mmCIF file of C-alpha atoms in Angstrom:
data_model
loop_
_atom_site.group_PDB
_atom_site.id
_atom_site.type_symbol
_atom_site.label_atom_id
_atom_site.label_comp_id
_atom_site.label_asym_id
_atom_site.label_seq_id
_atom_site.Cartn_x
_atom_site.Cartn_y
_atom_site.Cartn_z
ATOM 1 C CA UNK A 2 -52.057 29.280 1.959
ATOM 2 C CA UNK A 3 -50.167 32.232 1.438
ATOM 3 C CA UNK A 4 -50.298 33.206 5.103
ATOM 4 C CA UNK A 5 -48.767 29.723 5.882
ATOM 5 C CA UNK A 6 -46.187 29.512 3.243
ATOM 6 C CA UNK A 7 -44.658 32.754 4.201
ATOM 7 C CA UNK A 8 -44.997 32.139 7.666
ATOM 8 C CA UNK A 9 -42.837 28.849 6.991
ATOM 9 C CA UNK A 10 -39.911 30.778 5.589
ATOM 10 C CA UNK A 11 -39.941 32.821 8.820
ATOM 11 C CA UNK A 12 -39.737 30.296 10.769
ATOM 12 C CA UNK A 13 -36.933 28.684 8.729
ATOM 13 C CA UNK A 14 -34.910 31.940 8.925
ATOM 14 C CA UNK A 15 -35.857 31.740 13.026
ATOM 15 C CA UNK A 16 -34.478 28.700 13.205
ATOM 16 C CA UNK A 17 -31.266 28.884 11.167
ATOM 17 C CA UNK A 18 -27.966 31.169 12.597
ATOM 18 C CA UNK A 19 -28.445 34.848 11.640
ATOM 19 C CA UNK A 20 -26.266 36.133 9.172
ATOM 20 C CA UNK A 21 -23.361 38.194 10.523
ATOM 21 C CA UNK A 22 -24.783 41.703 9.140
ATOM 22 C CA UNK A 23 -27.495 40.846 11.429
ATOM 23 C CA UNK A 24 -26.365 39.474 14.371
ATOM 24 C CA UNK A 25 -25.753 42.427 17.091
ATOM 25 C CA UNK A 26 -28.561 44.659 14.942
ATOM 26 C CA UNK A 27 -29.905 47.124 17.224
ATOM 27 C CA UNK A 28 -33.893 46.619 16.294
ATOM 28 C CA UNK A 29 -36.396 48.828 18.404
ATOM 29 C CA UNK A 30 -39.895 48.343 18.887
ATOM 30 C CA UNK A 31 -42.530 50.740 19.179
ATOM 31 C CA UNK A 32 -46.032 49.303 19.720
ATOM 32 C CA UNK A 33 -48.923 51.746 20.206
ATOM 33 C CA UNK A 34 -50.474 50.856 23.569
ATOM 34 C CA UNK A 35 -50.647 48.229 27.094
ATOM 35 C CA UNK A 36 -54.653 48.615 27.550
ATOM 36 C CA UNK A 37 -55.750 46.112 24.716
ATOM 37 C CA UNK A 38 -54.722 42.771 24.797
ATOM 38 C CA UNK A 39 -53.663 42.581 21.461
ATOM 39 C CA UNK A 40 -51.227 44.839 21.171
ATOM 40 C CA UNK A 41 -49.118 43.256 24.792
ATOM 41 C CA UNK A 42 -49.435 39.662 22.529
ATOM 42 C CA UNK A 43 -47.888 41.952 19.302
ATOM 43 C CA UNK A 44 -45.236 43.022 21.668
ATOM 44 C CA UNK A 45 -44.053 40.495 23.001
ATOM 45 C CA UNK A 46 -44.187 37.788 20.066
ATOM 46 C CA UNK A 47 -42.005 40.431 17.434
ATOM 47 C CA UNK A 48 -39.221 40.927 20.287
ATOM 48 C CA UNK A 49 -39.312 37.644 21.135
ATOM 49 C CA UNK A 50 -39.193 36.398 17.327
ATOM 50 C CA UNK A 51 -36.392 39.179 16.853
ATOM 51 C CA UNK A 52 -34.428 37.778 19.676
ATOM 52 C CA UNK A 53 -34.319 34.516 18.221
ATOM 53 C CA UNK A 54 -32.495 35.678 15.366
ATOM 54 C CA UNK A 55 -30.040 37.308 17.515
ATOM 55 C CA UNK A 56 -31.044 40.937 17.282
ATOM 56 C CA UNK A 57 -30.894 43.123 20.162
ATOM 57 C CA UNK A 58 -34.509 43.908 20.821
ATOM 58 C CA UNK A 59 -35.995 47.568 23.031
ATOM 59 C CA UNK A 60 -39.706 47.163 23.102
ATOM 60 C CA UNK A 61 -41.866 49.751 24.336
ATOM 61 C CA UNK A 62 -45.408 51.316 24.271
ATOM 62 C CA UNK A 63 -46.750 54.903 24.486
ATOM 63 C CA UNK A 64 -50.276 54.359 26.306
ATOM 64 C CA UNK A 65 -51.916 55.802 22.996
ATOM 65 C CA UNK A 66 -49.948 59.308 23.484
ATOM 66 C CA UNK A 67 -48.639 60.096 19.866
ATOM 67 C CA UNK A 68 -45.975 62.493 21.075
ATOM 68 C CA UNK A 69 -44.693 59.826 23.649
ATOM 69 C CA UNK A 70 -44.609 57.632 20.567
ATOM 70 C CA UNK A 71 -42.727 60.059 18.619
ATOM 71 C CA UNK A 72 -40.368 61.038 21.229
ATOM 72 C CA UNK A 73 -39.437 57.359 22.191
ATOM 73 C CA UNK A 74 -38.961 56.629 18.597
ATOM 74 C CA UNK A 75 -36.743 59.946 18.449
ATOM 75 C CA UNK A 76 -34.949 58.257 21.431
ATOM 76 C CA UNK A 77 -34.642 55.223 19.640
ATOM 77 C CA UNK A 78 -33.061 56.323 16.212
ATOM 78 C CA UNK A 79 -31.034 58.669 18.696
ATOM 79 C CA UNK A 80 -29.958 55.455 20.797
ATOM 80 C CA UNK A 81 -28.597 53.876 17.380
ATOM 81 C CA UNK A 82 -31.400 51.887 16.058
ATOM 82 C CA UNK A 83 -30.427 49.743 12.795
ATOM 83 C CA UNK A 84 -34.058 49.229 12.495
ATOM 84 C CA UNK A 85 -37.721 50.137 13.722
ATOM 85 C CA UNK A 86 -40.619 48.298 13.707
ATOM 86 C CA UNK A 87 -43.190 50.462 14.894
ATOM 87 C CA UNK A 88 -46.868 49.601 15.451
ATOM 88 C CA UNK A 89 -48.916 53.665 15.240
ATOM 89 C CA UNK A 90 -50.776 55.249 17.890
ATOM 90 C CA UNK A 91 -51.912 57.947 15.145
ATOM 91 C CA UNK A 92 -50.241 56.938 11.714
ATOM 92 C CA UNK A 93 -50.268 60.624 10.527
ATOM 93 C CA UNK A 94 -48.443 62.171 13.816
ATOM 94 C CA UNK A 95 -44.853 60.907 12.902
ATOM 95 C CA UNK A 96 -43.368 62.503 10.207
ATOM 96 C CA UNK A 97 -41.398 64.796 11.545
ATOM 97 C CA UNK A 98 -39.681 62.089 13.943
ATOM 98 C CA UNK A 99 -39.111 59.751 10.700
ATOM 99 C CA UNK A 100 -37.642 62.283 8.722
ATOM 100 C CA UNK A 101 -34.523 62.212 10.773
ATOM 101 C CA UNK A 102 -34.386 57.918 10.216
ATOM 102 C CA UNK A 103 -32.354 58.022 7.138
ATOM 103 C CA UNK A 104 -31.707 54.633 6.037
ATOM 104 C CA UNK A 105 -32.864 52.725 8.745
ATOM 105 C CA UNK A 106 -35.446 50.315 7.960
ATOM 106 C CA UNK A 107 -39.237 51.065 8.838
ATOM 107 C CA UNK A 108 -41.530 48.348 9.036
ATOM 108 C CA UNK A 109 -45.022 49.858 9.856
ATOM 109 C CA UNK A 110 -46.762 47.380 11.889
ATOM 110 C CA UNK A 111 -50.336 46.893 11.465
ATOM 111 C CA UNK A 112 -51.253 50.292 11.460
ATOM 112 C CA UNK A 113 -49.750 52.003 8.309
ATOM 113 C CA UNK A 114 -47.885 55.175 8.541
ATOM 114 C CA UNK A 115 -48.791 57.868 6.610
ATOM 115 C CA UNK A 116 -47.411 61.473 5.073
ATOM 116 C CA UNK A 117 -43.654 59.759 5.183
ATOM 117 C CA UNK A 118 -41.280 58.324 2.814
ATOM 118 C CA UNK A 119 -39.775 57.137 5.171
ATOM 119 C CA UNK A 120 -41.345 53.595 5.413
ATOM 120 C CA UNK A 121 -40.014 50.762 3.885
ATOM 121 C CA UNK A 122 -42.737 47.722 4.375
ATOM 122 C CA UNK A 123 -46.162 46.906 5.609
ATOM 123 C CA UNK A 124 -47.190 44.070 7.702
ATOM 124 C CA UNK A 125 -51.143 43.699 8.133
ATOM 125 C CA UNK A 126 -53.940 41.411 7.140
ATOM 126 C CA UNK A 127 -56.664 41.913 4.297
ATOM 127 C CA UNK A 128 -58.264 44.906 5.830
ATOM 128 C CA UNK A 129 -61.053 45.375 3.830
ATOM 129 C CA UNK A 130 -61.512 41.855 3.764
ATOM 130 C CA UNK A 131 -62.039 42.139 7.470
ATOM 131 C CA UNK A 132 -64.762 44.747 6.523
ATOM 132 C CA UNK A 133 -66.426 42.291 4.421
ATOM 133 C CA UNK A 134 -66.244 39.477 7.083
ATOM 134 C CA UNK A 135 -67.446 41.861 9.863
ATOM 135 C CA UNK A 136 -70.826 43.216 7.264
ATOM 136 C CA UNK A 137 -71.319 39.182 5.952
ATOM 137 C CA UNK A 138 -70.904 38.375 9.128
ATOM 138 C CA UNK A 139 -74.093 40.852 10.726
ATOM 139 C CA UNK A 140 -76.014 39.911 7.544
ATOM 140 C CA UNK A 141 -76.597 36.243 8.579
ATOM 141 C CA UNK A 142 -76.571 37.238 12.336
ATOM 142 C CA UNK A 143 -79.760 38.875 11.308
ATOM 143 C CA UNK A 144 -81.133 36.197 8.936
ATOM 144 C CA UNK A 145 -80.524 37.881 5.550
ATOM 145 C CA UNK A 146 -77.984 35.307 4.675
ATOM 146 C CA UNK A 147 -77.569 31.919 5.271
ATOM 147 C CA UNK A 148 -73.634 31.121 7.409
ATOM 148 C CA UNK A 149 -72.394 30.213 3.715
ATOM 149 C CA UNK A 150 -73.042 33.775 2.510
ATOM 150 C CA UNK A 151 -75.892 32.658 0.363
ATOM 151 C CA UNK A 152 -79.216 34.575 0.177
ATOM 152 C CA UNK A 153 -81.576 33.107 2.518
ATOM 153 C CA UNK A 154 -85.130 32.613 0.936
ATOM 154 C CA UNK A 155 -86.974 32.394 4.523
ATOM 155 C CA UNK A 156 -84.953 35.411 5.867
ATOM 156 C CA UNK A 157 -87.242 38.179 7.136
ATOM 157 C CA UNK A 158 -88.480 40.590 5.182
ATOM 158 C CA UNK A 159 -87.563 43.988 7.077
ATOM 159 C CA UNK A 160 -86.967 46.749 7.680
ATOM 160 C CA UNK A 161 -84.484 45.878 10.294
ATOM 161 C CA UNK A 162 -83.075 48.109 12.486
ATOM 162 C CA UNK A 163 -79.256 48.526 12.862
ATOM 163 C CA UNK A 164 -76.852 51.236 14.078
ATOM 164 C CA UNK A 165 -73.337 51.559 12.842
ATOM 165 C CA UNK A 166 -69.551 52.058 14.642
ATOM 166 C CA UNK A 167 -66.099 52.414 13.449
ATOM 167 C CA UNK A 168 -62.318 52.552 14.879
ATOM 168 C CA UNK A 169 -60.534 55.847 14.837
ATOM 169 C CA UNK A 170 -60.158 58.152 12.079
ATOM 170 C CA UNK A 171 -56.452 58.418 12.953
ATOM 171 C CA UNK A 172 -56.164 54.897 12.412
ATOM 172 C CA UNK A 173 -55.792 54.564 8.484
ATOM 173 C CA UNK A 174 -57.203 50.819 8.859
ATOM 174 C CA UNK A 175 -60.791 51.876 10.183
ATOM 175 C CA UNK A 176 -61.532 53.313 6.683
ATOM 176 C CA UNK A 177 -60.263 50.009 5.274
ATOM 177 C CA UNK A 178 -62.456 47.898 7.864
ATOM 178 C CA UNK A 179 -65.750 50.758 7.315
ATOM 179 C CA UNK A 180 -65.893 50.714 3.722
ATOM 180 C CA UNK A 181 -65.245 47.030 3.553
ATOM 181 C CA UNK A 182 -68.630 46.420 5.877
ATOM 182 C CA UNK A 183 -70.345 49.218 3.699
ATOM 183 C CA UNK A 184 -70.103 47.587 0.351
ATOM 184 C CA UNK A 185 -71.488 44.526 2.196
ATOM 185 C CA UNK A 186 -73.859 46.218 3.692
ATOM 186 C CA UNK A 187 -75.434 49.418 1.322
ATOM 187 C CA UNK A 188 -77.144 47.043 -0.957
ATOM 188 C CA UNK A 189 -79.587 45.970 1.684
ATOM 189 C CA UNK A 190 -79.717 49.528 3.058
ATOM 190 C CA UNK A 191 -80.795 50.555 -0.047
ATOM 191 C CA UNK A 192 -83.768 48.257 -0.693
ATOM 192 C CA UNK A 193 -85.011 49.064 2.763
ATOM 193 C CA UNK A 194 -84.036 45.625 4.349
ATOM 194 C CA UNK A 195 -82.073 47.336 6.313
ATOM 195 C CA UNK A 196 -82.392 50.552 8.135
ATOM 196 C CA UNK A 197 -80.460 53.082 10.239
ATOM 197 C CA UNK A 198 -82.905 54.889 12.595
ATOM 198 C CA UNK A 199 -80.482 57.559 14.120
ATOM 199 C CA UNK A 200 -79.577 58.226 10.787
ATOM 200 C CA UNK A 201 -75.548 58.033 11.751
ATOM 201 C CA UNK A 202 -74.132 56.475 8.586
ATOM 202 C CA UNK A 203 -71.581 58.501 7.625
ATOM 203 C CA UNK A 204 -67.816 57.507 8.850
ATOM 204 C CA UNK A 205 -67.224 60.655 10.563
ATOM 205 C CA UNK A 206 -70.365 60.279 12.510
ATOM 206 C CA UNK A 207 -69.801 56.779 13.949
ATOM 207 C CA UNK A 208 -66.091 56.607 14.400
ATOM 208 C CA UNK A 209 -64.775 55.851 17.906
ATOM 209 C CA UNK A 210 -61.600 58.019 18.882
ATOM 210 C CA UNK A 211 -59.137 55.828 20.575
ATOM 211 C CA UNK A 212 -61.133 52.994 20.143
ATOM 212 C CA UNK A 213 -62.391 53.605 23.179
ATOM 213 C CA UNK A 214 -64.789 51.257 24.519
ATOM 214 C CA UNK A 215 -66.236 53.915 26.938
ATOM 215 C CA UNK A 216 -66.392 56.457 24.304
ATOM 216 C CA UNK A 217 -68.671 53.325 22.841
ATOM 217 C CA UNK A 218 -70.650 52.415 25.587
ATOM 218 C CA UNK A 219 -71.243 55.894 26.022
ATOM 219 C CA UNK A 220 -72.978 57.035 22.502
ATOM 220 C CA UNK A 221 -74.594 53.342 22.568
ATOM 221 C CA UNK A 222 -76.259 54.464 25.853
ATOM 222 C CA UNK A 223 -77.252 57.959 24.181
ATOM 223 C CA UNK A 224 -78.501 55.536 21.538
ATOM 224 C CA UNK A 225 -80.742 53.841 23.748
ATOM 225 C CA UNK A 226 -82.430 56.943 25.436
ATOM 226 C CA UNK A 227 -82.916 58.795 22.814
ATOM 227 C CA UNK A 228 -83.254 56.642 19.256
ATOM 228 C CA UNK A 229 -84.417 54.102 21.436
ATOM 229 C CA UNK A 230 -86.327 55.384 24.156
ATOM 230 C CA UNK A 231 -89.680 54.420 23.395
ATOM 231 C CA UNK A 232 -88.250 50.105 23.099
ATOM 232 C CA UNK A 233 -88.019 50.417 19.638
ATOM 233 C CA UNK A 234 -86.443 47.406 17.871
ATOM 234 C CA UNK A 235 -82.922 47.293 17.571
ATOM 235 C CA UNK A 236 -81.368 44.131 15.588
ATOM 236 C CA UNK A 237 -78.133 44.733 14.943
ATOM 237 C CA UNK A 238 -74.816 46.397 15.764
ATOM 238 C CA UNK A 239 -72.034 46.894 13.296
ATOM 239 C CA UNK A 240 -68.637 47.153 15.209
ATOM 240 C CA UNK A 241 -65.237 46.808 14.091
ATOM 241 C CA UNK A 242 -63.601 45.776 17.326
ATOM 242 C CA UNK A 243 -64.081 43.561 20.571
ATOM 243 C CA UNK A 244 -63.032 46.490 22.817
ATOM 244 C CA UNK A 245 -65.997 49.017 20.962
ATOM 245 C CA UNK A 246 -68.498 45.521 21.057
ATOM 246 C CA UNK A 247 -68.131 45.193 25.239
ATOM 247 C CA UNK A 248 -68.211 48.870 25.146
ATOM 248 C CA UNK A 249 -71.418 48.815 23.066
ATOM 249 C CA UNK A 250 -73.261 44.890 24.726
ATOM 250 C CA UNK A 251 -72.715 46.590 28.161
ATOM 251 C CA UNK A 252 -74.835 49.661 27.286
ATOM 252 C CA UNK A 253 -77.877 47.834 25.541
ATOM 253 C CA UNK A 254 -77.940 45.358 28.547
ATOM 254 C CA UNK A 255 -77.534 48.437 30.600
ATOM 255 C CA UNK A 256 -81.197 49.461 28.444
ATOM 256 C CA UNK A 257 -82.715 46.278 29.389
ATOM 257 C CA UNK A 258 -82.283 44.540 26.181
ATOM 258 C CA UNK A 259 -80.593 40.727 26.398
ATOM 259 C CA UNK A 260 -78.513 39.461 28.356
ATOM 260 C CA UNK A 261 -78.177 37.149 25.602
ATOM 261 C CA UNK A 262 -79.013 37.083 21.830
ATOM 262 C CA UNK A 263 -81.528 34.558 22.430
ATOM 263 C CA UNK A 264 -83.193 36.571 24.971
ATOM 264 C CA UNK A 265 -83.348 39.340 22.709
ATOM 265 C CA UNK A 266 -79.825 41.155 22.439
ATOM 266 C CA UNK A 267 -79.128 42.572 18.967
ATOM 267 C CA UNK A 268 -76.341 40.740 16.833
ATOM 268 C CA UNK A 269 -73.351 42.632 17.505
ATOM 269 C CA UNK A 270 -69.744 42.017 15.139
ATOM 270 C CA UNK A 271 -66.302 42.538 16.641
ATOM 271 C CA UNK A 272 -62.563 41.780 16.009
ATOM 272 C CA UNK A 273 -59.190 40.941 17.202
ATOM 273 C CA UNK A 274 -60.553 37.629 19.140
ATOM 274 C CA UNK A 275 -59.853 39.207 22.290
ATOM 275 C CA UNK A 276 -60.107 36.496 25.344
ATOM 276 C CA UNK A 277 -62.981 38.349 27.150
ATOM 277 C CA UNK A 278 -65.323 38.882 23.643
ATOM 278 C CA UNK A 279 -64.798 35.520 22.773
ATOM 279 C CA UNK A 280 -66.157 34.104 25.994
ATOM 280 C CA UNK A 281 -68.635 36.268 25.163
ATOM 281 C CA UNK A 282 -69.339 34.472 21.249
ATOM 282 C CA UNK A 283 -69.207 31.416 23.318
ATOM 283 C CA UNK A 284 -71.861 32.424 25.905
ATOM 284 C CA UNK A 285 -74.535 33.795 23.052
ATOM 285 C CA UNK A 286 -73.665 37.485 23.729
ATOM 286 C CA UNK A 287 -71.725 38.328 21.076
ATOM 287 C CA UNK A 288 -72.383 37.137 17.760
ATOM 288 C CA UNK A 289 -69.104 37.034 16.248
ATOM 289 C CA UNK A 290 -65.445 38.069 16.092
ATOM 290 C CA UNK A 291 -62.255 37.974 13.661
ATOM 291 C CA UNK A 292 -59.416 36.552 14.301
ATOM 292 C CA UNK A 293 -56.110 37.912 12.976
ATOM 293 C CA UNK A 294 -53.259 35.341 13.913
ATOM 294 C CA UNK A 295 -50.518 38.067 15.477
ATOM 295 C CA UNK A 296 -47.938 35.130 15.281
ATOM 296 C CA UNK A 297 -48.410 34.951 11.541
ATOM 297 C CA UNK A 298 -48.232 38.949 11.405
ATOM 298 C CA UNK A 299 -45.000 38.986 13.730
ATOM 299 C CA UNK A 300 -43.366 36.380 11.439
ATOM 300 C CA UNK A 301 -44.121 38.551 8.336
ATOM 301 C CA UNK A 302 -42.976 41.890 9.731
ATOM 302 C CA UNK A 303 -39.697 40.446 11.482
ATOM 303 C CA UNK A 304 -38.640 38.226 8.231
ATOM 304 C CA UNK A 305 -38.720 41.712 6.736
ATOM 305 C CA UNK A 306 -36.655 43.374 9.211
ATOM 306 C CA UNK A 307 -33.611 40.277 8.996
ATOM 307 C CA UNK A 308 -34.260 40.308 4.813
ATOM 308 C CA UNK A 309 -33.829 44.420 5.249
ATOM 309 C CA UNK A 310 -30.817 44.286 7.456
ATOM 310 C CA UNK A 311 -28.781 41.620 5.699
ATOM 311 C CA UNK A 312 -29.668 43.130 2.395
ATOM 312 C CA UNK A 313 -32.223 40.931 0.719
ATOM 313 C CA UNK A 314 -35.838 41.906 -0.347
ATOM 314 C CA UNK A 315 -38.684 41.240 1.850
ATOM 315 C CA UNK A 316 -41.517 39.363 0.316
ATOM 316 C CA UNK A 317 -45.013 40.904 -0.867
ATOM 317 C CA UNK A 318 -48.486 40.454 -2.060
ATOM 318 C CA UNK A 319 -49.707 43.848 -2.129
ATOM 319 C CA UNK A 320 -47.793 47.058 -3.968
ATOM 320 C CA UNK A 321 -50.631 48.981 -4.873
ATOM 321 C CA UNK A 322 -52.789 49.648 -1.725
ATOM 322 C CA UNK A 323 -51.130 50.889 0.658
ATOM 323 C CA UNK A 324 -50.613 54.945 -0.385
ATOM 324 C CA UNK A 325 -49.733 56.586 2.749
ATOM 325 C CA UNK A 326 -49.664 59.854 0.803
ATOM 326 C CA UNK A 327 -46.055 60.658 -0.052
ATOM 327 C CA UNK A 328 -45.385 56.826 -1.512
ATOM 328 C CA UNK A 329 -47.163 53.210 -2.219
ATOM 329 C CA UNK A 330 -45.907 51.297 0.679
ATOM 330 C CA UNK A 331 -44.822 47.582 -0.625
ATOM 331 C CA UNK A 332 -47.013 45.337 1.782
ATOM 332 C CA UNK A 333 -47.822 41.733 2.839
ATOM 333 C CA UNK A 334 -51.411 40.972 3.437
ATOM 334 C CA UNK A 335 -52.140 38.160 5.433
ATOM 335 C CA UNK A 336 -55.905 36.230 5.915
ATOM 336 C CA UNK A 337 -58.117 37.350 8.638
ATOM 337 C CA UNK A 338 -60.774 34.736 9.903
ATOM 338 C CA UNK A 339 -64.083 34.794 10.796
ATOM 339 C CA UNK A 340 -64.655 33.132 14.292
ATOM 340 C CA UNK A 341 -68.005 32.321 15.879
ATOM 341 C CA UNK A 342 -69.508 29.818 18.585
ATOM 342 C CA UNK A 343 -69.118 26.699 16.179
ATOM 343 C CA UNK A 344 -66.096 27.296 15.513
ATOM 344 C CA UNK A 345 -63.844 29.602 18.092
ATOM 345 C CA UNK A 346 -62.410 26.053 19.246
ATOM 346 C CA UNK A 347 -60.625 24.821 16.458
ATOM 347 C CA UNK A 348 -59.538 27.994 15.276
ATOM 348 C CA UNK A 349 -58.470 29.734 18.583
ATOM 349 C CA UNK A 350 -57.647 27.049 21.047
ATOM 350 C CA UNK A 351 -56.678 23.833 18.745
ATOM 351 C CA UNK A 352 -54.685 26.296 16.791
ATOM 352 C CA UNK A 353 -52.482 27.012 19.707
ATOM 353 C CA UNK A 354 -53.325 30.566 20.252
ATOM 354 C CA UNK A 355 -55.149 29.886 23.394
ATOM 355 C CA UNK A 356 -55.039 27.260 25.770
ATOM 356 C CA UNK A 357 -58.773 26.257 27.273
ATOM 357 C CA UNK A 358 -58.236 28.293 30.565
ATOM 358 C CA UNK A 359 -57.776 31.347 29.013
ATOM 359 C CA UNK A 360 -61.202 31.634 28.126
ATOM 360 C CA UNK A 361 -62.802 30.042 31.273
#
């Protein structure tokens, strides 16, 4: 409800003339990469929502190079930026290019920026909460719990046998989204319902640099001939995005196991609702996904760019959180959502955010 009420006021400012401090604000973009989906839809809705308002937008992306990044946001504060919204490739490699942004606005996007003071706001969703949805969400993939997060009483026993994967250490939010599935998760780890046979539990150990989905499929495929080798059972997969789930479904079917989870695929988590993955939830291959509405998150981040340029105070939810080391970065946390075959229709398609052929 909060999402939605806050998301109304952007849209009200959208639709009403921009103030006059506003209206010919130079506002650059910097979004952190072309190759995933996600980030093109980020993109293109926060120019296109800053355009509305009558900013002049520049929008590009560094193909997950952090010293492209930094030099096109030197570039842009060089070019006469009154404001950046910039979406990290690696959240700790831009201090030195922020230091020289004065009193320009910096909304970090998604991705927080960290070691700086200079950043002004933080757009994201509940990260941990996605954590939680991702580990609740394995946990009844597997039978532990029922789909309304109770206990189930006919669930198996164990021990069953899951691995673990996270984003990219130089993404702040991976720690968020790892130690948001861990709480979830440890309890039944440490009774022994659960197990980790490779023994790769620590965050260090499992994260995916870039998160690459070949640098997935390729330790899920060391997985399988080594840990695995001998068809040992493997249930479940913890993975904190749709990219690093292909990545990691394409080497286990690769091993023989599936296609499908009915026909024997582990249960394997995801995020960002990615087109391709949720065909996939649709088709019984992967078990689950979370959606994070980027229109909602564009409407948050821009209504803080206008409130910052004509001198009012952006809205927040969260000033605590978000240390990125030199401050607490004032932030707006909007609701992620758990999507899944009953219910990838209403939330994804209904909703607007696809149309039907997109995930033909």
């Amino acid at each position: 409800m909060v999402a939605i009420g806050l998301a109304g006021c952007a849209g009200s400012d959208s639709e009403a003339a921009p103030d006059n401090d506003a209206e010919v604000a130079r506002v650059s973009v910097a979004m952190p990469t072309q190759e995933h989906q996600r980030w093109v839809s980020d993109g293109t809705i926060v120019a296109a929502q800053l355009e509305d308002l009558g900013h002049d937008v520049t929008l590009q992306y560094a193909d997950d190079d952090p010293q492209v990044q930094a030099d096109q946001i030197k570039a842009m504060i060089e070019d006469g930026a009154d404001a950046l919204v910039i979406g990290a490739v690696d959240g700790s490699a831009l201090t030195e290019v922020l230091s020289a942004a004065g009193d320009i606005p910096v909304v970090s996007y998604d991705r927080l920026i960290l070691d700086t003071p200079n950043v002004d706001y933080y757009a994201t969703f509940d990260n941990e909460r996605v954590g939680i949805q991702q580990g609740t969400s394995l946990l009844v993939g597997l039978g532990i719990l029922n789909p309304d997060g109770t206990e189930n009483a006919d669930g198996p026993e164990g021990p069953l046998s899951i691995e673990l994967f996270a984003g990219s250490a130089d993404d702040n939010n991976a720690g968020f989204f790892f130690n948001g599935a861990m709480d979830t998760l440890r309890p039944y780890l440490e009774e022994g319902t659960l197990v980790v046979p490779s023994g790769q539990t620590e965050f260090d150990a499992v994260a995916t640099p870039g998160w690459s989905q070949d640098v997935a499929q390729e330790r899920m495929a060391q997985l399988m001939s080594t840990t695995y080798a001998g068809g040992e059972d493997l249930h479940g997969v913890l993975s904190p995005f749709d990219g690093i789930s292909r990545g990691i479904i394409t080497a286990i079917q690769g091993a023989g196991r599936g296609p499908t989870i009915a026909d024997g695929l582990p249960v394997v988590t995801g995020q960002d609702a990615e087109s391709d993955s949720v065909v996939l939830v649709d088709d019984g291959v992967q078990l689950s996904t979370i959606f994070k509405d980027t229109r909602q998150l564009a409407e948050v981040a821009v209504s803080a760019v206008h409130k910052m340029l004509t001198g009012e105070e952006p809205e927040t939810n969260d000033i605590t959180t978000y240390d990125n080391g030199r401050l607490t970065v004032p932030a707006y946390l909007l609701a992620p959502q758990l999507v899944t075959q009953d219910n990838y229709q209403h939330l994804l398609i209904e909703s607007g955010y696809y149309e039907a052929g997109d995930l033909a």
